[in-house]
Coordinates of C-alpha atoms and ligand atoms in Angstrom, one line a residue:
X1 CA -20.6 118.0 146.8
X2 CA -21.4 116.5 143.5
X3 CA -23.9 114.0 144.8
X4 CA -25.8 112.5 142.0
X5 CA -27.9 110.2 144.3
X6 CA -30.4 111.4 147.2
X7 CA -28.7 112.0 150.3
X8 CA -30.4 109.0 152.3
X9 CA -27.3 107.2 152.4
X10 CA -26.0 110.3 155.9
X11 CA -28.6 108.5 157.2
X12 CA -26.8 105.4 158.4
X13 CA -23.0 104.4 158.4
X14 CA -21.9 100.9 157.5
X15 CA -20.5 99.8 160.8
X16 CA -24.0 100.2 162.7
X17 CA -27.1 98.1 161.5
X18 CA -30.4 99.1 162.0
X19 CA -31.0 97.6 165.3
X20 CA -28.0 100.0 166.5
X21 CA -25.6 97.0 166.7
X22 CA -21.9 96.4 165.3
X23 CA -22.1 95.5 161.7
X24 CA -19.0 94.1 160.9
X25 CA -17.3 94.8 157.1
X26 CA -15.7 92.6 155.8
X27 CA -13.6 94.5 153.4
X28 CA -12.3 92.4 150.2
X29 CA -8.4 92.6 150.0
X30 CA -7.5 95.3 147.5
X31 CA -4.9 94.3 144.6
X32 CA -3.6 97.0 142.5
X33 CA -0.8 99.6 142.4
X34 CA -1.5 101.6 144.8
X35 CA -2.1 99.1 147.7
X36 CA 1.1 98.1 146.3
X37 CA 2.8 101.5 146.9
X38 CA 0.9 102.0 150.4
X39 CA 2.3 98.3 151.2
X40 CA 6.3 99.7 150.6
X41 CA 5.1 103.0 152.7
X42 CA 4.0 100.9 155.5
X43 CA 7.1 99.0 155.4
X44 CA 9.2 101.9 156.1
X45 CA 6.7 103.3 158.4
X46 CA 6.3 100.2 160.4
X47 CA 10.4 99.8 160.5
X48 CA 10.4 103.2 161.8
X49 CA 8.1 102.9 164.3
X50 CA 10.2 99.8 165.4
X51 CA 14.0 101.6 165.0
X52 CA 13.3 104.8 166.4
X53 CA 13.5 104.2 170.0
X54 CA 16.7 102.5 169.9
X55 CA 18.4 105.1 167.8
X56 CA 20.5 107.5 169.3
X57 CA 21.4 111.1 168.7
X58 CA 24.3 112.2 170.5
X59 CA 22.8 109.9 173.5
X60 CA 19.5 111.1 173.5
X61 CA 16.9 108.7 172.1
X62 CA 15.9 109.5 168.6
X63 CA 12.2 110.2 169.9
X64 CA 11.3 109.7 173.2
X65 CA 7.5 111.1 175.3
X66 CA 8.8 110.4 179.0
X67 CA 5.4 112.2 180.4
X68 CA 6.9 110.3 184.1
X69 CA 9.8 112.0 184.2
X70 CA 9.1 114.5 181.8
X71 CA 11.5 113.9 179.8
X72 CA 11.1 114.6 176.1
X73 CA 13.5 114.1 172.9
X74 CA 12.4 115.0 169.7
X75 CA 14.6 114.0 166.5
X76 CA 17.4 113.7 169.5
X77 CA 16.8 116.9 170.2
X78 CA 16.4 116.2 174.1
X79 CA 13.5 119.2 175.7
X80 CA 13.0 120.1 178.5
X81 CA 9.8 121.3 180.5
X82 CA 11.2 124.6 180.5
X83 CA 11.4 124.5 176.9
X84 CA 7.7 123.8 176.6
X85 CA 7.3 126.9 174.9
X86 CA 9.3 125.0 172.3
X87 CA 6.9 122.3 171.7
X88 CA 4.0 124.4 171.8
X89 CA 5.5 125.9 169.0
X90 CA 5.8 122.4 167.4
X91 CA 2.3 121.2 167.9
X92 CA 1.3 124.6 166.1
X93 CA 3.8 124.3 163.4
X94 CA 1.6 120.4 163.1
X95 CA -1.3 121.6 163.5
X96 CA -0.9 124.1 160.6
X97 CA 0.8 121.9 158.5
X98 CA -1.9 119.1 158.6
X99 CA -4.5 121.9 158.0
X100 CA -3.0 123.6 155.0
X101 CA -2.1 119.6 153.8
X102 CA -5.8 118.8 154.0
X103 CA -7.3 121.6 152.4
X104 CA -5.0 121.0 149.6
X105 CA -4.4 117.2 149.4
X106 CA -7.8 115.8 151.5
X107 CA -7.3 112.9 154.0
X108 CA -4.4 111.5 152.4
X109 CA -3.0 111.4 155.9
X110 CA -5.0 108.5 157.1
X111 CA -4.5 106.5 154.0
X112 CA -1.3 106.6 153.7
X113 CA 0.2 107.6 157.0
X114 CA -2.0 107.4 159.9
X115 CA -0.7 104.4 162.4
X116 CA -4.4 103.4 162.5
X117 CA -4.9 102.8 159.2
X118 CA -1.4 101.4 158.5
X119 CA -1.6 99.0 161.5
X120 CA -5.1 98.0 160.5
X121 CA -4.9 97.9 157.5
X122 CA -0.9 96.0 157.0
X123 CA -0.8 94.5 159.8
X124 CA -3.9 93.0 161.7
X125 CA -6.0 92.8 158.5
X126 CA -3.2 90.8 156.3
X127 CA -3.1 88.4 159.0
X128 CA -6.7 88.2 158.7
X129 CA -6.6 87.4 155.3
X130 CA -3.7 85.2 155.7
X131 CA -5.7 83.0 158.5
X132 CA -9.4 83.6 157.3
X133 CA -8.8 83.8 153.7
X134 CA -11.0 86.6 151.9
X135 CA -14.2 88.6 151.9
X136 CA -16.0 86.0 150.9
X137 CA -14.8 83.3 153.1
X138 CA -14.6 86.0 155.9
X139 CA -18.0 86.2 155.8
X140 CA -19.2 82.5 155.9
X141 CA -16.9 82.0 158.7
X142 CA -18.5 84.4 160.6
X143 CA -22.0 82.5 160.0
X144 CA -20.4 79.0 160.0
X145 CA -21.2 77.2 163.8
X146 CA -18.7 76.7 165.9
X147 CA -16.9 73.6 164.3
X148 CA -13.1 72.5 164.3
X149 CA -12.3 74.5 161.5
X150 CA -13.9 77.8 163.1
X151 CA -12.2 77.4 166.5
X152 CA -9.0 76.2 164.9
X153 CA -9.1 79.7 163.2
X154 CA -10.0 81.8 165.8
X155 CA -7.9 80.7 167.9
X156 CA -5.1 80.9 165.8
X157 CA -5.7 84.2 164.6
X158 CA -6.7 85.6 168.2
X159 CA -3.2 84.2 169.6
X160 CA -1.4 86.2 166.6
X161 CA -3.7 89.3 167.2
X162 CA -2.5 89.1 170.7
X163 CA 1.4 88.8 170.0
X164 CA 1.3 91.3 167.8
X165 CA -0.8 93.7 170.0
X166 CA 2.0 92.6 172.6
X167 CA 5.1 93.4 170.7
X168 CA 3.6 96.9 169.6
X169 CA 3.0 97.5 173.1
X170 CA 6.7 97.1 174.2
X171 CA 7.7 99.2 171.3
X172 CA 5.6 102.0 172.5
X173 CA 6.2 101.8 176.0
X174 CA 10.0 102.5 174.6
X175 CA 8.8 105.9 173.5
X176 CA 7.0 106.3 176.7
X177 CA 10.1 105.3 179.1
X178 CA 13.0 104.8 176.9
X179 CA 14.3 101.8 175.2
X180 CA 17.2 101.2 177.7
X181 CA 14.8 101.2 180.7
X182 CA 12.1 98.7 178.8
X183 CA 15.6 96.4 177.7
X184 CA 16.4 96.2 181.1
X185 CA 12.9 94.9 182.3
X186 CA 13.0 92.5 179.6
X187 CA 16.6 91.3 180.6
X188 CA 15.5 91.8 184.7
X189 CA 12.6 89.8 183.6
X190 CA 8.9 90.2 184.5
X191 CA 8.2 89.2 188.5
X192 CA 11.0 92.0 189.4
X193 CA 8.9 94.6 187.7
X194 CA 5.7 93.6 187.9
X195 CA 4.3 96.5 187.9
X196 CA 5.8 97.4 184.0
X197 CA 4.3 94.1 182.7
X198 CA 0.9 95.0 184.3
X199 CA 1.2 98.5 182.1
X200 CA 1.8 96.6 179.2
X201 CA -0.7 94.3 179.5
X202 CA -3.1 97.7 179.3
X203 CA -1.3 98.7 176.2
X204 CA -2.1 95.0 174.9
X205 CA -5.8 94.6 175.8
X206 CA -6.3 98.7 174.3
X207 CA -4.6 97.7 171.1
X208 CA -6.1 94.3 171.2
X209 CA -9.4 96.3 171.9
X210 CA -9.3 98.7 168.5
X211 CA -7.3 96.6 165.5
X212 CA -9.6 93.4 166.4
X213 CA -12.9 95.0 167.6
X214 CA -13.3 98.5 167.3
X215 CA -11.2 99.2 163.8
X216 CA -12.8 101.4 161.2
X217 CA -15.1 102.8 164.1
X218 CA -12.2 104.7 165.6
X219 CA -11.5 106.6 162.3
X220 CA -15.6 107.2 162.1
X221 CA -16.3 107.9 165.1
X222 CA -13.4 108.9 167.8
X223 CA -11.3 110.7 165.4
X224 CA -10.9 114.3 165.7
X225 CA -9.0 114.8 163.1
X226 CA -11.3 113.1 160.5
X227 CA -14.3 115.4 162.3
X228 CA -12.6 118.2 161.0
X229 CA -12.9 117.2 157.3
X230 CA -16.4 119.1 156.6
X231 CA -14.5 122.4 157.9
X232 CA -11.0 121.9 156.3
X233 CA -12.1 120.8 152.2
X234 CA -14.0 122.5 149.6
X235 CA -14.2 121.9 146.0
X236 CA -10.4 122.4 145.1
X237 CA -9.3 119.8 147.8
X238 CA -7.8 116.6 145.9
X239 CA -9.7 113.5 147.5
X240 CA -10.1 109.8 146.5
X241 CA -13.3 110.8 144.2
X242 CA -16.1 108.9 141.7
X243 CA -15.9 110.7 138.6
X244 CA -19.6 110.8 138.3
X245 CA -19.9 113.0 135.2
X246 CA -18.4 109.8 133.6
X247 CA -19.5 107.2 135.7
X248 CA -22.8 108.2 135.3
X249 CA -23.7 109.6 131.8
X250 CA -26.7 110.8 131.0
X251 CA -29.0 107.8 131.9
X252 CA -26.9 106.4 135.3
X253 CA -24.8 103.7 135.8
X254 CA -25.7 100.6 134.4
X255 CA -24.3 96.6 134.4
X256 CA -22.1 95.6 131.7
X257 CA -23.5 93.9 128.6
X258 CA -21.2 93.4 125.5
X259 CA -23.8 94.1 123.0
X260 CA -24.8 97.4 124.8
X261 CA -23.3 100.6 122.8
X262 CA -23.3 102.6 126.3
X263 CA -22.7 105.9 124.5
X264 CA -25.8 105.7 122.4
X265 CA -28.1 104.2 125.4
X266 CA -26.5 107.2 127.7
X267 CA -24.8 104.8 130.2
X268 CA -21.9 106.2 132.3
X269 CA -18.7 104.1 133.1
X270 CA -20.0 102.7 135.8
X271 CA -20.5 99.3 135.6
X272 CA -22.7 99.1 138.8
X273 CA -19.9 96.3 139.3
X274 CA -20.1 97.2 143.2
X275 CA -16.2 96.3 143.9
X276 CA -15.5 99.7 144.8
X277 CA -18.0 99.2 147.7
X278 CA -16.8 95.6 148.6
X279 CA -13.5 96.6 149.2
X280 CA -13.8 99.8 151.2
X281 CA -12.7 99.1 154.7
X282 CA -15.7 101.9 156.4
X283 CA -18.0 100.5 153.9
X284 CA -19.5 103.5 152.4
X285 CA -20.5 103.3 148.4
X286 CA -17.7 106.2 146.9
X287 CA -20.3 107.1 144.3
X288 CA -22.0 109.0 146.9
X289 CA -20.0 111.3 146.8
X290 CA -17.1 112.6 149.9
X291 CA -17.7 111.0 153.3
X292 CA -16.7 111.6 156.0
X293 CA -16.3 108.1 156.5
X294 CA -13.4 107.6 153.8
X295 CA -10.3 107.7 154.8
X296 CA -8.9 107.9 151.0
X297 CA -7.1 104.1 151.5
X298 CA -7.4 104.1 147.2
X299 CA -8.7 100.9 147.6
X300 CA -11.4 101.7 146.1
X301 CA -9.3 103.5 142.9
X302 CA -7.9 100.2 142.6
X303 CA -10.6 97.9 142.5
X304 CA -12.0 100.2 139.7
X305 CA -9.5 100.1 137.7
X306 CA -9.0 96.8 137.3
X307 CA -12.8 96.4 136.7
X308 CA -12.2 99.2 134.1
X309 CA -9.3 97.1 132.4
X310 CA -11.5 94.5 132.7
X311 CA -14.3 95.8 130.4
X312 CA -12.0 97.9 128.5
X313 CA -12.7 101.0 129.4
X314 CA -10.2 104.0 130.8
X315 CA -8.9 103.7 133.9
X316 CA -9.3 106.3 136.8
X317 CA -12.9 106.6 136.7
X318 CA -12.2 106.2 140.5
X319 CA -9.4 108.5 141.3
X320 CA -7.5 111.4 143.1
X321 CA -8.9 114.8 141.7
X322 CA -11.0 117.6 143.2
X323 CA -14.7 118.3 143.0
X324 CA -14.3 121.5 140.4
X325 CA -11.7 119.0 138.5
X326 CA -14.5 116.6 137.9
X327 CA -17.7 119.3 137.5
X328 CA -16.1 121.8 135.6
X329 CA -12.4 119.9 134.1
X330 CA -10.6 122.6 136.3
X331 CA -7.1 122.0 136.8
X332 CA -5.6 122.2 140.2
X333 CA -5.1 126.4 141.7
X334 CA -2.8 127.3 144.5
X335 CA -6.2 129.1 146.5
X336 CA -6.0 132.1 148.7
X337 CA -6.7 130.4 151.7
X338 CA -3.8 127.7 150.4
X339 CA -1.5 131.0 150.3
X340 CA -2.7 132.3 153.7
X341 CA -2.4 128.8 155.4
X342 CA 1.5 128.8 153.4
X343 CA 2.4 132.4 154.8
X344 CA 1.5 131.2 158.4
X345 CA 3.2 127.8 158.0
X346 CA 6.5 129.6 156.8
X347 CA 6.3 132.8 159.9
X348 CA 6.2 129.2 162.5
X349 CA 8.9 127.3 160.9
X350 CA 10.9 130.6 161.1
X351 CA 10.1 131.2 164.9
X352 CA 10.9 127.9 165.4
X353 CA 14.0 127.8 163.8
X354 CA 15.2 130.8 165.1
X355 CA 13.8 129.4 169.0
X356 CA 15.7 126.3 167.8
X357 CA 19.0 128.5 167.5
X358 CA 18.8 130.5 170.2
X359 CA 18.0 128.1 172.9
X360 CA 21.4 127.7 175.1
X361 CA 23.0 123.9 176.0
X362 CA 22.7 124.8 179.5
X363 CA 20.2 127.0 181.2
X364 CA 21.0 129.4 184.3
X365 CA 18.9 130.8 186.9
X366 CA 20.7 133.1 189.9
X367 CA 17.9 134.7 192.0
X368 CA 18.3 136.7 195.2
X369 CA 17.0 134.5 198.0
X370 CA 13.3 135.3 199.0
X371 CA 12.7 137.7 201.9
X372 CA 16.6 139.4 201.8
X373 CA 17.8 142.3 199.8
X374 CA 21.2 143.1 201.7
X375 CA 23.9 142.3 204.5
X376 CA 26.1 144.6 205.5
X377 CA 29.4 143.2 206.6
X378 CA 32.4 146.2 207.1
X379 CA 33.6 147.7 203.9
X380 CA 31.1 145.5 201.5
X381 CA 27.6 145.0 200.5
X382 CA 26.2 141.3 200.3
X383 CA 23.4 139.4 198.7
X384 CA 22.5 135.9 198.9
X385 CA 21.3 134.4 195.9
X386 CA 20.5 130.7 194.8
X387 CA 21.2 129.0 191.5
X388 CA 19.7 126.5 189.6
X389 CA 21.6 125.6 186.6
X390 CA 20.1 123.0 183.9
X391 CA 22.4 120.9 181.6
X392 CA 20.7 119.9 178.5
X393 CA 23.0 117.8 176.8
X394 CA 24.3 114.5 177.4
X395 CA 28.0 115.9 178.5
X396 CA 28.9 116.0 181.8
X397 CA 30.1 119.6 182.7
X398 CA 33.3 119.4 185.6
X399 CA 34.3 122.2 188.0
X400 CA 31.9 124.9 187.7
X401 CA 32.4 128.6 189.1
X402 CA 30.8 131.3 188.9
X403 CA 32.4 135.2 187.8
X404 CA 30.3 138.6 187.8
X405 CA 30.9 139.6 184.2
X406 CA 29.6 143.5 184.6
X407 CA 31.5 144.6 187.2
X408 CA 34.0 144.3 189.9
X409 CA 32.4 141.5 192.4
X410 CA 33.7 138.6 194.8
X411 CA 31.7 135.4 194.9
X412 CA 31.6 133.5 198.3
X413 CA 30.1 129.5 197.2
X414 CA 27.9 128.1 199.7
X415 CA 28.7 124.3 200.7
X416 CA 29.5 121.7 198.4
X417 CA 29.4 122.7 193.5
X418 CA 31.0 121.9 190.6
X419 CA 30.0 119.2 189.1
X420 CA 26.5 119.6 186.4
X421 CA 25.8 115.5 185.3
X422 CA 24.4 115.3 181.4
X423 CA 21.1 116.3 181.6
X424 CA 21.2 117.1 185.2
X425 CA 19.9 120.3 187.8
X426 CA 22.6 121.7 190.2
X427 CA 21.1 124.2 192.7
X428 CA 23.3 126.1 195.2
X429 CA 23.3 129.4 197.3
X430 CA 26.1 132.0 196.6
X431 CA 27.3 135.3 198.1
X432 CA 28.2 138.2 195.8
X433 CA 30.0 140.8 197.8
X434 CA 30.8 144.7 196.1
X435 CA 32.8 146.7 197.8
X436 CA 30.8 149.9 199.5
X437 CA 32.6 152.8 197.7
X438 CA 32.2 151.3 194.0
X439 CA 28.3 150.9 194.6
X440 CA 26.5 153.5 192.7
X441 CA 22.6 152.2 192.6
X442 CA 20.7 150.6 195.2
X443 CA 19.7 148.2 192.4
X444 CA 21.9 147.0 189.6
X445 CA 21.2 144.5 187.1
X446 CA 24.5 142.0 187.0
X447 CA 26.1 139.9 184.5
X448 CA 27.5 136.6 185.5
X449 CA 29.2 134.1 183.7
X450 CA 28.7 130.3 184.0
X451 CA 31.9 128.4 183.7
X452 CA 33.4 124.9 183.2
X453 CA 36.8 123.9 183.4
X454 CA 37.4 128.3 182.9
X455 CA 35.5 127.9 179.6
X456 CA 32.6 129.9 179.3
X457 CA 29.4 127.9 179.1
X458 CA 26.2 130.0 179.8
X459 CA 25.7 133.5 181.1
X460 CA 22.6 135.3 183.1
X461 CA 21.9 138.3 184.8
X462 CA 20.4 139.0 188.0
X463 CA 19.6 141.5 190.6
X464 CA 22.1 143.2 193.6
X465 CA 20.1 145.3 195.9
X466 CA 22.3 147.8 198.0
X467 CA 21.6 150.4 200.1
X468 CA 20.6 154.0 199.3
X469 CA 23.3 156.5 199.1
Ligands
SF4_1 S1 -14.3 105.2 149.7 FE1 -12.4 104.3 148.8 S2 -10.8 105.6 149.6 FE2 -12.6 105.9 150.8 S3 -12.3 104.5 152.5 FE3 -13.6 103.5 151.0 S4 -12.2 102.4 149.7 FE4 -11.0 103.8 150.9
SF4_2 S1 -15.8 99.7 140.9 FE1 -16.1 101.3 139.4 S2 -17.4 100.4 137.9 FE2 -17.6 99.1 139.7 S3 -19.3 100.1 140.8 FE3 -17.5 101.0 141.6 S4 -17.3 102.9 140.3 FE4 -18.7 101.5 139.3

């Protein structure tokens, strides 16, 4: 795509050195706008990450994975395994949407969005900064021996690395079991559920594990979605891109001297200034061209533009634009396979809206019991059926009978019903009796009605078997 330099550089990634260790990057700390705007993005994003659990929708947690109990809410919209189907739909409706938002727009998911990058990124490397102080002095710590000043440091920044990885642990265990349950550990405190602080102390040594060790490698390396990238973009896909018909001119990039007229020696823009290298946290060199390594941060776009400001030339010689936007000044086209990605997007938000509408409050199962088709018993016919009836919804639903909807039938309850709890299961075993003479089929489909408090609440059918005439 574009490359103006040999392709050597797929040989290697920055993060491994030659010998096959860890090289670590020491990424300098972008300033510009757009780490600017990413910095307000984060803040929401982080803030939501932090609210969601504890907000509540009608009493079901604004998002909420219970994988234990299965118990899922999405947007406080509380599902159930037997809406599965549901979130199937969901994941493709993601899955889509993510696709047809690459092809179109690149990776800006992981600069701007992905909880790697932002918690990275905003969170572990600020601190770094904050404690260690820059590239620069980053980099001689790392060499300096171990002196007061470097375990002073460490230390310091270690403790943080661990409070934080702490506190983002109890925030996602609130996702996994529910904010109520994880407040009432932490009021309960930690020896009575011992077994919860041992969990979190897995999520703490995992998140420890990847924002102060692992970083950049899990983006390079682990994730599938930026494995994908080689598939998903082609030459129309916007990306964080060198504009090397500029940058390089007709005679390459060269350093910048004040005397030099550029445009008669046949210099590009490029200064050969290497910032946009020094600051890239998967430390490729942009001017080769798209990586799969960059994770479009814009640190880079930033970094050259104040260089570019600097010298006085136009900025944006590092920027967002597509391959055939640089090669051949095309403007930005809405592509076929854009359209055909759009179409497919719009049919599964409509299913799903439709799913969405459809689906009932409260979910009702009557099924003749296993092994028994009919009893007779004088002048009527009987089947024995069991119910299972599933309340979705955080109201509890009081006195609940049972009428055959289709036809003239008499319900006999079995034992002890009424009462369906908020997002509760009530399972029972009825009778439906039909008198001999008004049975005309030895099997007829019947229509019963679900009711609480005699207000209609669900209705299902099911099967009465009868003799045959
Ligand atoms: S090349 Fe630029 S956009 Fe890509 S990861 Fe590096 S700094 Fe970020
Ligand atoms: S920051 Fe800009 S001018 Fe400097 S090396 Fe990178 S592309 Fe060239």
């Amino acid at each position: 795509m574009g490359v103006q330099n040999k392709e050597s550089f797929r040989d290697s990634i920055g993060t491994i050195n030659k010998e096959g260790k860890r090289n670590f990057i020491f990424p300098k700390q972008p300033k510009g706008k757009f780490y600017n705007y990413r910095t307000y993005v984060s803040w929401v994003l982080l803030s939501f990450f932090v609210i969601a659990p504890f907000i509540k929708v009608k009493g079901n947690q604004f998002l909420l994975f219970n994988i234990f109990e299965r118990k899922f809410s999405i947007f406080g919209f509380p599902f159930w395994p037997q809406d599965f189907y549901l979130l199937v739909i969901s994941i493709l409706l993601s899955v889509v949407f993510i696709i047809l938002f690459t092809v179109v727009f690149g990776r800006i998911f992981c600069g701007w969005l992905c909880p790697q990058t932002i918690f990275l990124e905003m969170v572990f490397r600020k601190i770094e900064f904050l404690i260690d102080g820059d590239r620069g002095k980053q980099m001689k710590l790392k060499k300096q021996p171990w002196n007061a000043e470097k375990i002073r440091k460490r230390l310091l920044k270690w403790s943080v690395f661990f409070a934080v990885s702490f506190f983002i642990s109890n925030i996602f265990l609130c996702y996994i079991m529910g904010s109520d349950a994880v407040l009432k550990f932490i009021v309960e405190g930690p020896i009575k559920h011992f077994g919860i602080l041992v969990r979190l102390l897995i999520f703490t040594s995992i998140f420890y594990f990847v924002f102060v060790w692992f970083r950049e490698q899990a983006c390079i390396i682990v994730c599938p979605y930026g494995r994908l990238q080689g598939v998903l973009l082609d030459n129309k896909t916007i990306n964080v891109a060198y504009d090397f018909v500029r940058g390089e001119g007709e005679n390459g990039r060269k350093p910048f001297r004040r005397k030099d007229n550029r445009e008669e020696l046949g210099y590009g823009d490029c200064v050969d200034c290497k910032q946009c290298v020094h600051v890239c946290p998967t430390g490729i060199d942009i001017r080769n061209g798209t990586q799969l390594e960059c994770v479009n941060c814009t640190a880079c776009i930033d970094a050259c533009n104040s260089m570019m400001e600097k010298v006085g030339f136009d900025q944006g010689l590092i920027r967002y634009a597509s391959e055939d936007e640089i090669e051949k000044s095309e403007k930005f086209k809405f592509t076929p396979r854009m359209i055909a990605y759009s179409v497919f997007l719009s049919l599964l938000i409509g299913v799903l809206f439709v799913m969405l509408t459809l689906r009932s409050d409260v979910q009702a199962k009557i099924l003749r019991l296993p092994g028994q088709t009919f009893i007779k018993e004088g002048n009527t016919i009987k089947n024995v059926f069991t119910y299972k009836l599933i309340n979705k919804t955080v109201e509890n639903y009081d006195d609940i009978t049972f009428k055959v909807l289709s036809r003239d039938a008499k319900i006999i309850m079995v034992g002890q019903h009424g009462r369906l709890k908020k997002q509760g299961l009530a399972e029972g075993t009825m009778f439906i009796a039909i008198e001999k003479k008004d049975i005309t089929s030895s099997k007829e489909k019947l229509k019963i009605g679900v009711y609480s408090g005699g207000k209609l609440i669900e209705t299902t059918t099911t099967n009465f078997m009868a003799p045959r005439k």
